[in-house]
Short mmCIF file of C-alpha atoms in Angstrom, two decimals:
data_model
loop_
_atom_site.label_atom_id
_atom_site.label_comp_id
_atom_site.label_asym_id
_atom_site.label_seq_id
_atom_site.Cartn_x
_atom_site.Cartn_y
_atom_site.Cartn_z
CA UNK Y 1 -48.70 -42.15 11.74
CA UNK Y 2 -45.57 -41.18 9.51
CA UNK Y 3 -45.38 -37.82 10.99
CA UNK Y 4 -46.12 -39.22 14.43
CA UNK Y 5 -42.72 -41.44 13.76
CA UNK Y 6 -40.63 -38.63 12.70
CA UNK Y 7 -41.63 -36.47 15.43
CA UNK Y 8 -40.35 -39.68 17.46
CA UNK Y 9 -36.88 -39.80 15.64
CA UNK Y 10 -36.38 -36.59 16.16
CA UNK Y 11 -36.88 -35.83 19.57
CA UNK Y 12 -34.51 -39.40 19.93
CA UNK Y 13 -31.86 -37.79 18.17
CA UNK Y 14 -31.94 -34.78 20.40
CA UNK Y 15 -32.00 -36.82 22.91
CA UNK Y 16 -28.96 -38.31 21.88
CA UNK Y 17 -27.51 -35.48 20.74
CA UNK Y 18 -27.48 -33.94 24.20
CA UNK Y 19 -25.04 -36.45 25.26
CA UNK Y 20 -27.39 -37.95 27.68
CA UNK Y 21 -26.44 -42.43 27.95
CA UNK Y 22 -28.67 -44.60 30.28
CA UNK Y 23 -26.88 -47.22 32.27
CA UNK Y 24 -27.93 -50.44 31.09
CA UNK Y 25 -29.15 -52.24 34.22
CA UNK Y 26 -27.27 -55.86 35.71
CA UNK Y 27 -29.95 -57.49 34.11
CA UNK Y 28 -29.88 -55.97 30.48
CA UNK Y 29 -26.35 -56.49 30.39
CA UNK Y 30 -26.67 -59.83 31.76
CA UNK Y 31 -28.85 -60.82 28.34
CA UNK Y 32 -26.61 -58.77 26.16
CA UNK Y 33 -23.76 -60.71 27.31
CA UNK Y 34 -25.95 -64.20 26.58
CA UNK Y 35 -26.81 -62.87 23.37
CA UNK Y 36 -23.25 -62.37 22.70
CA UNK Y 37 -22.19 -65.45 23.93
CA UNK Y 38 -24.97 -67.42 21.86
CA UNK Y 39 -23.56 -65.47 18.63
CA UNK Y 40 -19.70 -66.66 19.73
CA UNK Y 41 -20.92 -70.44 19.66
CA UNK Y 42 -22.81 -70.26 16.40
CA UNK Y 43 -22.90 -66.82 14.44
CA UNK Y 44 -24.54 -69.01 11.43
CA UNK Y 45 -28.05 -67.79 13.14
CA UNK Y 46 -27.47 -64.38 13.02
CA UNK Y 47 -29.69 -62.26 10.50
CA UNK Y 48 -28.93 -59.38 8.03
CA UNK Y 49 -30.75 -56.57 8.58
CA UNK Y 50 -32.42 -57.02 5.23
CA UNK Y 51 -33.74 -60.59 6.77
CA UNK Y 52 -34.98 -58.87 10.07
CA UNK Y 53 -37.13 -56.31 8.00
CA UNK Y 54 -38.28 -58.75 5.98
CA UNK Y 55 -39.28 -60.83 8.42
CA UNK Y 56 -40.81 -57.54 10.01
CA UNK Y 57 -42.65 -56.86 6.88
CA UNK Y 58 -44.28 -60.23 5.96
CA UNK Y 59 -48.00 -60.52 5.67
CA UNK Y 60 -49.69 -62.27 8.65
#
């Protein structure tokens, strides 16, 4: 599975790398912009990164 990921990252960085950008469609940036409003009102619920992975990480 590892190498299976890293074969992923990589062919996402060249991806990148080759300059190609999506355009978000309306309705992505429709729930960006709720998501960023929702942070403006009360950016006490945001989470570190360290909290998201933790969260990721916990046993279930």
């Amino acid at each position: 599975m590892e190498d299976q990921l890293e074969l992923v990252f990589r062919l996402w960085d060249q991806i990148a790398d080759s300059g190609w950008r999506p355009t978000p469609s309306p309705e992505l940036l429709a729930e960006l912009q709720r998501r960023l409003a929702a942070h403006d009102a009360d950016p006490s619920r945001a989470l570190t990164w360290e909290q998201v992975v933790a969260h990721a990480r916990r046993p279930r």
